[in-house]
């Protein structure tokens, strides 16, 4: 076995888990621009699953594929620092406004361009939407089986992979033929940290756009070190049909967005004094709220 | 044709609660639209299953009974649904937002090239006017869900593609018998017409399913802790109070993520929805995702050091104080005053 070719799907997301005071506008709505952009957490679990296969089978290569704006190259570099080998950024204005179906179509076209491959590994869902749809939709578009909610790869050989899945109230072990699409649950092991050696190696990894925008001259450096090239692919590069992309190519439309506004109800304010709490407990017992 | 379909999941040999809840919702949508409600059940040893489903107001039940259809596998179930939907052309199809539903619905959506909205908290019928194309759409399914970390509420529509697909979490909709004697028609599907060998590429080697040991969904009193509880040790206090007053213990997503409490106890949009007579929120700030799972509680007590915590705005009582100080006092005064 000369190792596996693994593609990891990763997304840069706004950190919606930590909407702090800085991210709130005066009218109480969220200033999305103020949220830090992070590596989607479950995509890091997915990367770790891929890297563990690489640890076990020398010759394995891990390529990170991300779709997003130019700055999403940041998470590709992050993946390289942790042990991925290559990165591809799928970026084009025509992708803007894509729903999950249009996104999975675009990703599937990029994956086709990367074939042959053995495994596609993605996080179960991204925290900005929590939909968990893109993994299964990519699998369907490629005509591949899918194993969702994966927690651990138990074994893998040239023909098949055996995976432990996390269900609502238990676990299941399934065997799938290769190639297959795996989506990884947050109960899988955390991703390893950056490796100092890889950090040095990939510190100057850039997309072509980043190179052009940079004031520094890396041309000579790149001639000697082709691995520093983060590939940048457009709609045309992956031969995708624009009719299936972006806002117009998305079956779902957003009809309305409402910012969450609290309607306050009258609340009795108590403090933690003995009198207040004793009074409350008496009241709840007397009105039979408590048995 | 053009009916409302619900995919029914099997759990411990019965139709899963989430599916029965969707049938109730599906019945009311079908009444609004003036169409039929149809259910799809795929599994093994399903004899008599229609008796469980019909009372929810189901007009037609499509049943495929085959030992290879249980336990659930993605490919056979999606192959049957895709072909069945191509034949029957539903206008709406609903799935539970469970591990099974969230595995299956996107696959079906991709094959049928129709849009899917995950984890809806409300489904209603409404019209839509598209300015760009000057088109009026009548009777669309409004798929309403919190988005962007719960900071906005989005209404999603699927104007040009059918079926309109949505998933809904367990407990979000209410399950209600529509008519105990409702007349239903059972339609048996022959798996041979829907499946091929390639649908069985993935096989299950082992399965361990535990009984539901944590059942907070139907709790009458729920004590829930958030990140503000501070530690797993402090969470013990919530269990202590629960034992004294006869309550269940839940947690917010932040508390679950921090490892204070098990995932099975998570309340909110991506967890369980509860409607107790009393909800005691301890150190929970009250983001909308959490409130989506508990705001129908009859009475709410919030214990929080921050008087401005959003949850206080929907609370009947706000105790300004630290959970670690307040709960022991609640235990003490409950014991002194009960009986």
PDB file of N, CA and C in Angstrom, chain A residues 19 30 32 35 101 125 129-130 132-133 137 139-141 144 146 148-149 168-175 177 244 251-253 255-260 262 264-265 267-270 272 274 278 281-283 289, chain B residues 11-12 74 98-99 102-103 106-107 109-111 113 116 128 142 145 148 151-158 201-203 205-210 253 277 291 299 310 313-318 320 329 333 337:
ATOM      1  N   UNK A  19     -20.353  35.451  20.676  1.00  0.00           N
ATOM      2  CA  UNK A  19     -20.775  36.784  20.273  1.00  0.00           C
ATOM      3  C   UNK A  19     -20.629  37.682  21.499  1.00  0.00           C
ATOM      4  N   UNK A  30     -26.304  41.843  15.677  1.00  0.00           N
ATOM      5  CA  UNK A  30     -24.913  41.395  15.617  1.00  0.00           C
ATOM      6  C   UNK A  30     -24.169  42.042  14.452  1.00  0.00           C
ATOM      7  N   UNK A  32     -21.682  41.239  12.129  1.00  0.00           N
ATOM      8  CA  UNK A  32     -21.010  40.004  11.697  1.00  0.00           C
ATOM      9  C   UNK A  32     -19.541  40.223  11.380  1.00  0.00           C
ATOM     10  N   UNK A  35     -16.986  39.559  14.147  1.00  0.00           N
ATOM     11  CA  UNK A  35     -16.726  38.232  14.706  1.00  0.00           C
ATOM     12  C   UNK A  35     -15.422  37.679  14.131  1.00  0.00           C
ATOM     13  N   UNK A 101     -26.911  23.252  -1.445  1.00  0.00           N
ATOM     14  CA  UNK A 101     -26.931  22.444  -2.659  1.00  0.00           C
ATOM     15  C   UNK A 101     -25.945  22.999  -3.696  1.00  0.00           C
ATOM     16  N   UNK A 125     -20.829  19.408  10.441  1.00  0.00           N
ATOM     17  CA  UNK A 125     -21.552  20.637  10.124  1.00  0.00           C
ATOM     18  C   UNK A 125     -20.697  21.839  10.489  1.00  0.00           C
ATOM     19  N   UNK A 129     -24.105  27.642  10.226  1.00  0.00           N
ATOM     20  CA  UNK A 129     -25.410  27.232   9.715  1.00  0.00           C
ATOM     21  C   UNK A 129     -25.967  26.019  10.429  1.00  0.00           C
ATOM     22  N   UNK A 130     -25.071  25.173  10.950  1.00  0.00           N
ATOM     23  CA  UNK A 130     -25.482  23.943  11.649  1.00  0.00           C
ATOM     24  C   UNK A 130     -26.382  23.052  10.796  1.00  0.00           C
ATOM     25  N   UNK A 132     -25.469  20.496   8.480  1.00  0.00           N
ATOM     26  CA  UNK A 132     -24.982  19.123   8.263  1.00  0.00           C
ATOM     27  C   UNK A 132     -25.392  18.574   6.899  1.00  0.00           C
ATOM     28  N   UNK A 133     -25.575  19.453   5.909  1.00  0.00           N
ATOM     29  CA  UNK A 133     -26.071  18.996   4.612  1.00  0.00           C
ATOM     30  C   UNK A 133     -24.983  18.809   3.562  1.00  0.00           C
ATOM     31  N   UNK A 137     -24.601  15.787   0.614  1.00  0.00           N
ATOM     32  CA  UNK A 137     -24.912  16.262  -0.735  1.00  0.00           C
ATOM     33  C   UNK A 137     -23.715  16.102  -1.670  1.00  0.00           C
ATOM     34  N   UNK A 139     -21.516  13.744  -1.369  1.00  0.00           N
ATOM     35  CA  UNK A 139     -21.472  12.294  -1.630  1.00  0.00           C
ATOM     36  C   UNK A 139     -22.456  11.936  -2.738  1.00  0.00           C
ATOM     37  N   UNK A 140     -23.662  12.471  -2.658  1.00  0.00           N
ATOM     38  CA  UNK A 140     -24.674  12.152  -3.668  1.00  0.00           C
ATOM     39  C   UNK A 140     -24.234  12.648  -5.036  1.00  0.00           C
ATOM     40  N   UNK A 141     -23.698  13.865  -5.081  1.00  0.00           N
ATOM     41  CA  UNK A 141     -23.281  14.439  -6.369  1.00  0.00           C
ATOM     42  C   UNK A 141     -22.163  13.598  -7.007  1.00  0.00           C
ATOM     43  N   UNK A 144     -21.146   8.631  -4.450  1.00  0.00           N
ATOM     44  CA  UNK A 144     -20.381   7.833  -3.478  1.00  0.00           C
ATOM     45  C   UNK A 144     -21.225   7.535  -2.245  1.00  0.00           C
ATOM     46  N   UNK A 146     -21.811   7.387   1.868  1.00  0.00           N
ATOM     47  CA  UNK A 146     -21.475   8.360   2.909  1.00  0.00           C
ATOM     48  C   UNK A 146     -21.537   7.695   4.260  1.00  0.00           C
ATOM     49  N   UNK A 148     -21.836   9.313   7.971  1.00  0.00           N
ATOM     50  CA  UNK A 148     -21.936  10.554   8.728  1.00  0.00           C
ATOM     51  C   UNK A 148     -21.737  10.281  10.221  1.00  0.00           C
ATOM     52  N   UNK A 149     -21.536  11.333  10.997  1.00  0.00           N
ATOM     53  CA  UNK A 149     -21.380  11.234  12.449  1.00  0.00           C
ATOM     54  C   UNK A 149     -20.234  10.286  12.832  1.00  0.00           C
ATOM     55  N   UNK A 168     -27.482   8.936  18.412  1.00  0.00           N
ATOM     56  CA  UNK A 168     -28.072   9.658  19.548  1.00  0.00           C
ATOM     57  C   UNK A 168     -27.855   8.919  20.860  1.00  0.00           C
ATOM     58  N   UNK A 169     -28.097   7.603  20.833  1.00  0.00           N
ATOM     59  CA  UNK A 169     -27.987   6.857  22.087  1.00  0.00           C
ATOM     60  C   UNK A 169     -27.148   5.620  21.877  1.00  0.00           C
ATOM     61  N   UNK A 170     -26.028   5.760  21.233  1.00  0.00           N
ATOM     62  CA  UNK A 170     -25.192   4.591  21.066  1.00  0.00           C
ATOM     63  C   UNK A 170     -24.175   4.772  19.972  1.00  0.00           C
ATOM     64  N   UNK A 171     -23.581   3.644  19.578  1.00  0.00           N
ATOM     65  CA  UNK A 171     -22.585   3.679  18.517  1.00  0.00           C
ATOM     66  C   UNK A 171     -22.877   2.575  17.524  1.00  0.00           C
ATOM     67  N   UNK A 172     -22.342   2.753  16.348  1.00  0.00           N
ATOM     68  CA  UNK A 172     -22.534   1.782  15.283  1.00  0.00           C
ATOM     69  C   UNK A 172     -21.198   1.671  14.553  1.00  0.00           C
ATOM     70  N   UNK A 173     -20.828   0.461  14.181  1.00  0.00           N
ATOM     71  CA  UNK A 173     -19.611   0.284  13.388  1.00  0.00           C
ATOM     72  C   UNK A 173     -20.038  -0.119  11.985  1.00  0.00           C
ATOM     73  N   UNK A 174     -19.585   0.636  10.982  1.00  0.00           N
ATOM     74  CA  UNK A 174     -19.958   0.317   9.607  1.00  0.00           C
ATOM     75  C   UNK A 174     -18.711   0.155   8.747  1.00  0.00           C
ATOM     76  N   UNK A 175     -18.887  -0.607   7.685  1.00  0.00           N
ATOM     77  CA  UNK A 175     -17.800  -0.832   6.738  1.00  0.00           C
ATOM     78  C   UNK A 175     -18.252  -0.294   5.392  1.00  0.00           C
ATOM     79  N   UNK A 177     -17.037   0.798   1.234  1.00  0.00           N
ATOM     80  CA  UNK A 177     -15.993   0.652   0.210  1.00  0.00           C
ATOM     81  C   UNK A 177     -15.336   2.006  -0.074  1.00  0.00           C
ATOM     82  N   UNK A 244     -25.894  26.568 -11.789  1.00  0.00           N
ATOM     83  CA  UNK A 244     -26.123  25.814 -10.553  1.00  0.00           C
ATOM     84  C   UNK A 244     -25.419  26.445  -9.358  1.00  0.00           C
ATOM     85  N   UNK A 251     -31.764  26.564  -4.838  1.00  0.00           N
ATOM     86  CA  UNK A 251     -33.214  26.379  -4.723  1.00  0.00           C
ATOM     87  C   UNK A 251     -33.816  27.125  -3.530  1.00  0.00           C
ATOM     88  N   UNK A 252     -33.099  27.171  -2.419  1.00  0.00           N
ATOM     89  CA  UNK A 252     -33.657  27.858  -1.254  1.00  0.00           C
ATOM     90  C   UNK A 252     -33.356  29.345  -1.333  1.00  0.00           C
ATOM     91  N   UNK A 253     -34.348  30.146  -0.988  1.00  0.00           N
ATOM     92  CA  UNK A 253     -34.182  31.601  -0.969  1.00  0.00           C
ATOM     93  C   UNK A 253     -34.488  32.097   0.442  1.00  0.00           C
ATOM     94  N   UNK A 255     -36.353  34.511   2.412  1.00  0.00           N
ATOM     95  CA  UNK A 255     -37.456  35.453   2.215  1.00  0.00           C
ATOM     96  C   UNK A 255     -37.321  36.630   3.163  1.00  0.00           C
ATOM     97  N   UNK A 256     -36.904  36.331   4.375  1.00  0.00           N
ATOM     98  CA  UNK A 256     -36.916  37.379   5.386  1.00  0.00           C
ATOM     99  C   UNK A 256     -35.882  37.068   6.446  1.00  0.00           C
ATOM    100  N   UNK A 257     -35.216  38.107   6.914  1.00  0.00           N
ATOM    101  CA  UNK A 257     -34.300  37.965   8.040  1.00  0.00           C
ATOM    102  C   UNK A 257     -34.767  38.933   9.116  1.00  0.00           C
ATOM    103  N   UNK A 258     -34.979  38.406  10.286  1.00  0.00           N
ATOM    104  CA  UNK A 258     -35.343  39.304  11.386  1.00  0.00           C
ATOM    105  C   UNK A 258     -34.245  39.258  12.417  1.00  0.00           C
ATOM    106  N   UNK A 259     -33.820  40.416  12.839  1.00  0.00           N
ATOM    107  CA  UNK A 259     -32.890  40.431  13.946  1.00  0.00           C
ATOM    108  C   UNK A 259     -33.656  40.101  15.204  1.00  0.00           C
ATOM    109  N   UNK A 260     -33.004  39.375  16.050  1.00  0.00           N
ATOM    110  CA  UNK A 260     -33.691  38.958  17.259  1.00  0.00           C
ATOM    111  C   UNK A 260     -33.815  40.135  18.207  1.00  0.00           C
ATOM    112  N   UNK A 262     -35.611  41.192  21.834  1.00  0.00           N
ATOM    113  CA  UNK A 262     -36.278  40.609  22.990  1.00  0.00           C
ATOM    114  C   UNK A 262     -37.525  41.390  23.347  1.00  0.00           C
ATOM    115  N   UNK A 264     -39.584  41.935  26.412  1.00  0.00           N
ATOM    116  CA  UNK A 264     -39.447  41.659  27.834  1.00  0.00           C
ATOM    117  C   UNK A 264     -40.809  41.431  28.467  1.00  0.00           C
ATOM    118  N   UNK A 265     -40.869  40.468  29.387  1.00  0.00           N
ATOM    119  CA  UNK A 265     -42.092  40.372  30.191  1.00  0.00           C
ATOM    120  C   UNK A 265     -41.760  40.834  31.604  1.00  0.00           C
ATOM    121  N   UNK A 267     -40.750  40.844  35.037  1.00  0.00           N
ATOM    122  CA  UNK A 267     -40.003  39.890  35.826  1.00  0.00           C
ATOM    123  C   UNK A 267     -39.864  40.426  37.241  1.00  0.00           C
ATOM    124  N   UNK A 268     -40.143  39.550  38.219  1.00  0.00           N
ATOM    125  CA  UNK A 268     -39.889  39.959  39.609  1.00  0.00           C
ATOM    126  C   UNK A 268     -38.395  39.824  39.879  1.00  0.00           C
ATOM    127  N   UNK A 269     -37.800  40.896  40.326  1.00  0.00           N
ATOM    128  CA  UNK A 269     -36.366  40.848  40.604  1.00  0.00           C
ATOM    129  C   UNK A 269     -36.152  40.545  42.087  1.00  0.00           C
ATOM    130  N   UNK A 270     -35.427  39.475  42.338  1.00  0.00           N
ATOM    131  CA  UNK A 270     -35.103  39.099  43.712  1.00  0.00           C
ATOM    132  C   UNK A 270     -33.588  39.135  43.873  1.00  0.00           C
ATOM    133  N   UNK A 272     -30.169  37.441  46.363  1.00  0.00           N
ATOM    134  CA  UNK A 272     -29.860  36.139  46.956  1.00  0.00           C
ATOM    135  C   UNK A 272     -29.982  36.137  48.483  1.00  0.00           C
ATOM    136  N   UNK A 274     -31.643  35.585  52.195  1.00  0.00           N
ATOM    137  CA  UNK A 274     -32.446  34.497  52.745  1.00  0.00           C
ATOM    138  C   UNK A 274     -33.932  34.797  52.638  1.00  0.00           C
ATOM    139  N   UNK A 278     -36.408  32.394  50.545  1.00  0.00           N
ATOM    140  CA  UNK A 278     -37.394  31.712  51.385  1.00  0.00           C
ATOM    141  C   UNK A 278     -38.798  32.075  50.896  1.00  0.00           C
ATOM    142  N   UNK A 281     -39.629  30.266  47.592  1.00  0.00           N
ATOM    143  CA  UNK A 281     -39.899  28.840  47.730  1.00  0.00           C
ATOM    144  C   UNK A 281     -41.284  28.627  48.344  1.00  0.00           C
ATOM    145  N   UNK A 282     -41.643  29.474  49.329  1.00  0.00           N
ATOM    146  CA  UNK A 282     -42.982  29.376  49.931  1.00  0.00           C
ATOM    147  C   UNK A 282     -44.057  29.601  48.871  1.00  0.00           C
ATOM    148  N   UNK A 283     -43.839  30.609  48.046  1.00  0.00           N
ATOM    149  CA  UNK A 283     -44.824  30.942  47.021  1.00  0.00           C
ATOM    150  C   UNK A 283     -45.003  29.770  46.047  1.00  0.00           C
ATOM    151  N   UNK A 289     -46.692  24.837  42.312  1.00  0.00           N
ATOM    152  CA  UNK A 289     -45.700  24.654  41.256  1.00  0.00           C
ATOM    153  C   UNK A 289     -44.717  23.572  41.687  1.00  0.00           C
TER     154      UNK A 289
ATOM    155  N   UNK B  11     -37.858   3.642  15.928  1.00  0.00           N
ATOM    156  CA  UNK B  11     -36.998   3.681  17.109  1.00  0.00           C
ATOM    157  C   UNK B  11     -37.512   2.640  18.098  1.00  0.00           C
ATOM    158  N   UNK B  12     -36.674   1.683  18.455  1.00  0.00           N
ATOM    159  CA  UNK B  12     -37.050   0.605  19.373  1.00  0.00           C
ATOM    160  C   UNK B  12     -38.364  -0.056  18.942  1.00  0.00           C
ATOM    161  N   UNK B  74     -28.097   4.509   4.766  1.00  0.00           N
ATOM    162  CA  UNK B  74     -28.360   5.677   3.925  1.00  0.00           C
ATOM    163  C   UNK B  74     -28.867   5.313   2.532  1.00  0.00           C
ATOM    164  N   UNK B  98     -32.924  14.230  13.195  1.00  0.00           N
ATOM    165  CA  UNK B  98     -32.224  13.246  14.018  1.00  0.00           C
ATOM    166  C   UNK B  98     -30.972  12.815  13.264  1.00  0.00           C
ATOM    167  N   UNK B  99     -30.194  11.909  13.851  1.00  0.00           N
ATOM    168  CA  UNK B  99     -29.022  11.395  13.126  1.00  0.00           C
ATOM    169  C   UNK B  99     -29.472  10.802  11.783  1.00  0.00           C
ATOM    170  N   UNK B 102     -30.946  13.695   9.406  1.00  0.00           N
ATOM    171  CA  UNK B 102     -29.918  14.616   8.934  1.00  0.00           C
ATOM    172  C   UNK B 102     -28.915  13.908   8.018  1.00  0.00           C
ATOM    173  N   UNK B 103     -28.933  12.591   8.017  1.00  0.00           N
ATOM    174  CA  UNK B 103     -28.106  11.810   7.092  1.00  0.00           C
ATOM    175  C   UNK B 103     -28.861  11.636   5.765  1.00  0.00           C
ATOM    176  N   UNK B 106     -30.529  15.389   3.295  1.00  0.00           N
ATOM    177  CA  UNK B 106     -29.663  16.077   2.328  1.00  0.00           C
ATOM    178  C   UNK B 106     -29.365  15.237   1.092  1.00  0.00           C
ATOM    179  N   UNK B 107     -29.242  13.942   1.279  1.00  0.00           N
ATOM    180  CA  UNK B 107     -28.975  13.045   0.150  1.00  0.00           C
ATOM    181  C   UNK B 107     -30.172  13.082  -0.812  1.00  0.00           C
ATOM    182  N   UNK B 109     -32.400  15.485  -1.013  1.00  0.00           N
ATOM    183  CA  UNK B 109     -32.458  16.839  -1.569  1.00  0.00           C
ATOM    184  C   UNK B 109     -31.507  16.984  -2.751  1.00  0.00           C
ATOM    185  N   UNK B 110     -30.315  16.439  -2.621  1.00  0.00           N
ATOM    186  CA  UNK B 110     -29.332  16.542  -3.697  1.00  0.00           C
ATOM    187  C   UNK B 110     -29.789  15.758  -4.925  1.00  0.00           C
ATOM    188  N   UNK B 111     -30.320  14.566  -4.704  1.00  0.00           N
ATOM    189  CA  UNK B 111     -30.746  13.736  -5.837  1.00  0.00           C
ATOM    190  C   UNK B 111     -31.922  14.374  -6.569  1.00  0.00           C
ATOM    191  N   UNK B 113     -32.528  17.606  -6.512  1.00  0.00           N
ATOM    192  CA  UNK B 113     -32.166  18.999  -6.772  1.00  0.00           C
ATOM    193  C   UNK B 113     -33.191  19.977  -6.212  1.00  0.00           C
ATOM    194  N   UNK B 116     -33.428  22.213   0.905  1.00  0.00           N
ATOM    195  CA  UNK B 116     -33.713  21.624   2.213  1.00  0.00           C
ATOM    196  C   UNK B 116     -33.331  22.627   3.294  1.00  0.00           C
ATOM    197  N   UNK B 128     -45.735  34.406  -1.600  1.00  0.00           N
ATOM    198  CA  UNK B 128     -44.486  35.116  -1.863  1.00  0.00           C
ATOM    199  C   UNK B 128     -44.563  35.806  -3.213  1.00  0.00           C
ATOM    200  N   UNK B 142     -43.201  28.234   4.443  1.00  0.00           N
ATOM    201  CA  UNK B 142     -42.219  29.097   5.105  1.00  0.00           C
ATOM    202  C   UNK B 142     -41.458  28.230   6.106  1.00  0.00           C
ATOM    203  N   UNK B 145     -36.255  29.350  10.859  1.00  0.00           N
ATOM    204  CA  UNK B 145     -35.233  28.817  11.769  1.00  0.00           C
ATOM    205  C   UNK B 145     -34.306  29.923  12.231  1.00  0.00           C
ATOM    206  N   UNK B 148     -27.234  31.953  12.090  1.00  0.00           N
ATOM    207  CA  UNK B 148     -26.102  32.758  12.502  1.00  0.00           C
ATOM    208  C   UNK B 148     -25.955  32.783  14.023  1.00  0.00           C
ATOM    209  N   UNK B 151     -28.642  34.589  16.270  1.00  0.00           N
ATOM    210  CA  UNK B 151     -28.792  36.024  16.388  1.00  0.00           C
ATOM    211  C   UNK B 151     -29.789  36.599  15.385  1.00  0.00           C
ATOM    212  N   UNK B 152     -30.184  35.785  14.442  1.00  0.00           N
ATOM    213  CA  UNK B 152     -31.235  36.191  13.524  1.00  0.00           C
ATOM    214  C   UNK B 152     -32.220  35.044  13.339  1.00  0.00           C
ATOM    215  N   UNK B 153     -33.414  35.396  12.900  1.00  0.00           N
ATOM    216  CA  UNK B 153     -34.412  34.388  12.543  1.00  0.00           C
ATOM    217  C   UNK B 153     -34.624  34.502  11.039  1.00  0.00           C
ATOM    218  N   UNK B 154     -34.407  33.413  10.331  1.00  0.00           N
ATOM    219  CA  UNK B 154     -34.522  33.451   8.876  1.00  0.00           C
ATOM    220  C   UNK B 154     -35.775  32.704   8.439  1.00  0.00           C
ATOM    221  N   UNK B 155     -36.472  33.274   7.460  1.00  0.00           N
ATOM    222  CA  UNK B 155     -37.577  32.573   6.815  1.00  0.00           C
ATOM    223  C   UNK B 155     -37.087  32.153   5.438  1.00  0.00           C
ATOM    224  N   UNK B 156     -37.035  30.841   5.225  1.00  0.00           N
ATOM    225  CA  UNK B 156     -36.494  30.292   3.989  1.00  0.00           C
ATOM    226  C   UNK B 156     -37.653  29.751   3.150  1.00  0.00           C
ATOM    227  N   UNK B 157     -37.595  29.982   1.850  1.00  0.00           N
ATOM    228  CA  UNK B 157     -38.598  29.403   0.963  1.00  0.00           C
ATOM    229  C   UNK B 157     -37.907  28.674  -0.173  1.00  0.00           C
ATOM    230  N   UNK B 158     -38.667  27.865  -0.852  1.00  0.00           N
ATOM    231  CA  UNK B 158     -38.156  27.026  -1.925  1.00  0.00           C
ATOM    232  C   UNK B 158     -39.163  27.180  -3.075  1.00  0.00           C
ATOM    233  N   UNK B 201     -23.737  -1.195  -0.487  1.00  0.00           N
ATOM    234  CA  UNK B 201     -22.275  -1.086  -0.462  1.00  0.00           C
ATOM    235  C   UNK B 201     -21.752  -0.922   0.964  1.00  0.00           C
ATOM    236  N   UNK B 202     -22.530  -0.254   1.808  1.00  0.00           N
ATOM    237  CA  UNK B 202     -22.117  -0.039   3.198  1.00  0.00           C
ATOM    238  C   UNK B 202     -22.840  -1.062   4.067  1.00  0.00           C
ATOM    239  N   UNK B 203     -22.083  -1.685   4.983  1.00  0.00           N
ATOM    240  CA  UNK B 203     -22.748  -2.658   5.848  1.00  0.00           C
ATOM    241  C   UNK B 203     -22.497  -2.330   7.313  1.00  0.00           C
ATOM    242  N   UNK B 205     -21.605  -3.479  10.950  1.00  0.00           N
ATOM    243  CA  UNK B 205     -20.876  -4.596  11.549  1.00  0.00           C
ATOM    244  C   UNK B 205     -21.304  -4.793  12.998  1.00  0.00           C
ATOM    245  N   UNK B 206     -21.556  -3.687  13.674  1.00  0.00           N
ATOM    246  CA  UNK B 206     -21.888  -3.751  15.097  1.00  0.00           C
ATOM    247  C   UNK B 206     -22.789  -2.593  15.436  1.00  0.00           C
ATOM    248  N   UNK B 207     -23.634  -2.798  16.444  1.00  0.00           N
ATOM    249  CA  UNK B 207     -24.530  -1.722  16.837  1.00  0.00           C
ATOM    250  C   UNK B 207     -24.794  -1.830  18.327  1.00  0.00           C
ATOM    251  N   UNK B 208     -24.605  -0.768  19.053  1.00  0.00           N
ATOM    252  CA  UNK B 208     -24.956  -0.758  20.482  1.00  0.00           C
ATOM    253  C   UNK B 208     -25.844   0.432  20.739  1.00  0.00           C
ATOM    254  N   UNK B 209     -27.106   0.178  20.993  1.00  0.00           N
ATOM    255  CA  UNK B 209     -28.021   1.275  21.275  1.00  0.00           C
ATOM    256  C   UNK B 209     -28.454   1.146  22.729  1.00  0.00           C
ATOM    257  N   UNK B 210     -28.315   2.241  23.452  1.00  0.00           N
ATOM    258  CA  UNK B 210     -28.728   2.218  24.861  1.00  0.00           C
ATOM    259  C   UNK B 210     -30.182   2.643  24.961  1.00  0.00           C
ATOM    260  N   UNK B 253     -26.083  24.700  25.431  1.00  0.00           N
ATOM    261  CA  UNK B 253     -25.009  24.206  24.558  1.00  0.00           C
ATOM    262  C   UNK B 253     -23.644  24.578  25.120  1.00  0.00           C
ATOM    263  N   UNK B 277     -43.659  22.885  33.510  1.00  0.00           N
ATOM    264  CA  UNK B 277     -44.434  23.923  34.220  1.00  0.00           C
ATOM    265  C   UNK B 277     -43.486  24.888  34.942  1.00  0.00           C
ATOM    266  N   UNK B 291     -33.290  29.701  24.030  1.00  0.00           N
ATOM    267  CA  UNK B 291     -34.676  30.047  24.329  1.00  0.00           C
ATOM    268  C   UNK B 291     -35.642  29.304  23.421  1.00  0.00           C
ATOM    269  N   UNK B 299     -43.581  28.661  33.625  1.00  0.00           N
ATOM    270  CA  UNK B 299     -42.952  29.649  34.506  1.00  0.00           C
ATOM    271  C   UNK B 299     -41.436  29.509  34.406  1.00  0.00           C
ATOM    272  N   UNK B 310     -29.959  38.348  28.887  1.00  0.00           N
ATOM    273  CA  UNK B 310     -31.169  38.321  28.056  1.00  0.00           C
ATOM    274  C   UNK B 310     -32.262  37.400  28.594  1.00  0.00           C
ATOM    275  N   UNK B 313     -35.308  38.594  30.594  1.00  0.00           N
ATOM    276  CA  UNK B 313     -36.444  39.276  29.976  1.00  0.00           C
ATOM    277  C   UNK B 313     -37.628  38.354  29.727  1.00  0.00           C
ATOM    278  N   UNK B 314     -37.371  37.044  29.735  1.00  0.00           N
ATOM    279  CA  UNK B 314     -38.522  36.148  29.593  1.00  0.00           C
ATOM    280  C   UNK B 314     -38.795  35.413  30.906  1.00  0.00           C
ATOM    281  N   UNK B 315     -38.073  35.806  31.961  1.00  0.00           N
ATOM    282  CA  UNK B 315     -38.232  35.120  33.240  1.00  0.00           C
ATOM    283  C   UNK B 315     -39.370  35.743  34.046  1.00  0.00           C
ATOM    284  N   UNK B 316     -40.066  34.899  34.811  1.00  0.00           N
ATOM    285  CA  UNK B 316     -41.073  35.422  35.723  1.00  0.00           C
ATOM    286  C   UNK B 316     -40.403  35.928  36.996  1.00  0.00           C
ATOM    287  N   UNK B 317     -39.336  35.231  37.390  1.00  0.00           N
ATOM    288  CA  UNK B 317     -38.557  35.648  38.552  1.00  0.00           C
ATOM    289  C   UNK B 317     -37.086  35.682  38.161  1.00  0.00           C
ATOM    290  N   UNK B 318     -36.434  36.757  38.538  1.00  0.00           N
ATOM    291  CA  UNK B 318     -34.996  36.826  38.325  1.00  0.00           C
ATOM    292  C   UNK B 318     -34.323  36.937  39.681  1.00  0.00           C
ATOM    293  N   UNK B 320     -30.952  37.704  41.300  1.00  0.00           N
ATOM    294  CA  UNK B 320     -29.629  38.217  40.977  1.00  0.00           C
ATOM    295  C   UNK B 320     -28.655  37.669  42.011  1.00  0.00           C
ATOM    296  N   UNK B 329     -29.522  27.579  49.197  1.00  0.00           N
ATOM    297  CA  UNK B 329     -30.606  28.238  49.950  1.00  0.00           C
ATOM    298  C   UNK B 329     -31.966  27.745  49.475  1.00  0.00           C
ATOM    299  N   UNK B 333     -34.662  26.149  51.982  1.00  0.00           N
ATOM    300  CA  UNK B 333     -35.994  26.712  52.232  1.00  0.00           C
ATOM    301  C   UNK B 333     -37.093  25.837  51.655  1.00  0.00           C
ATOM    302  N   UNK B 337     -40.082  24.411  54.202  1.00  0.00           N
ATOM    303  CA  UNK B 337     -41.458  24.832  53.953  1.00  0.00           C
ATOM    304  C   UNK B 337     -42.352  23.770  53.355  1.00  0.00           C
TER     305      UNK B 337
END
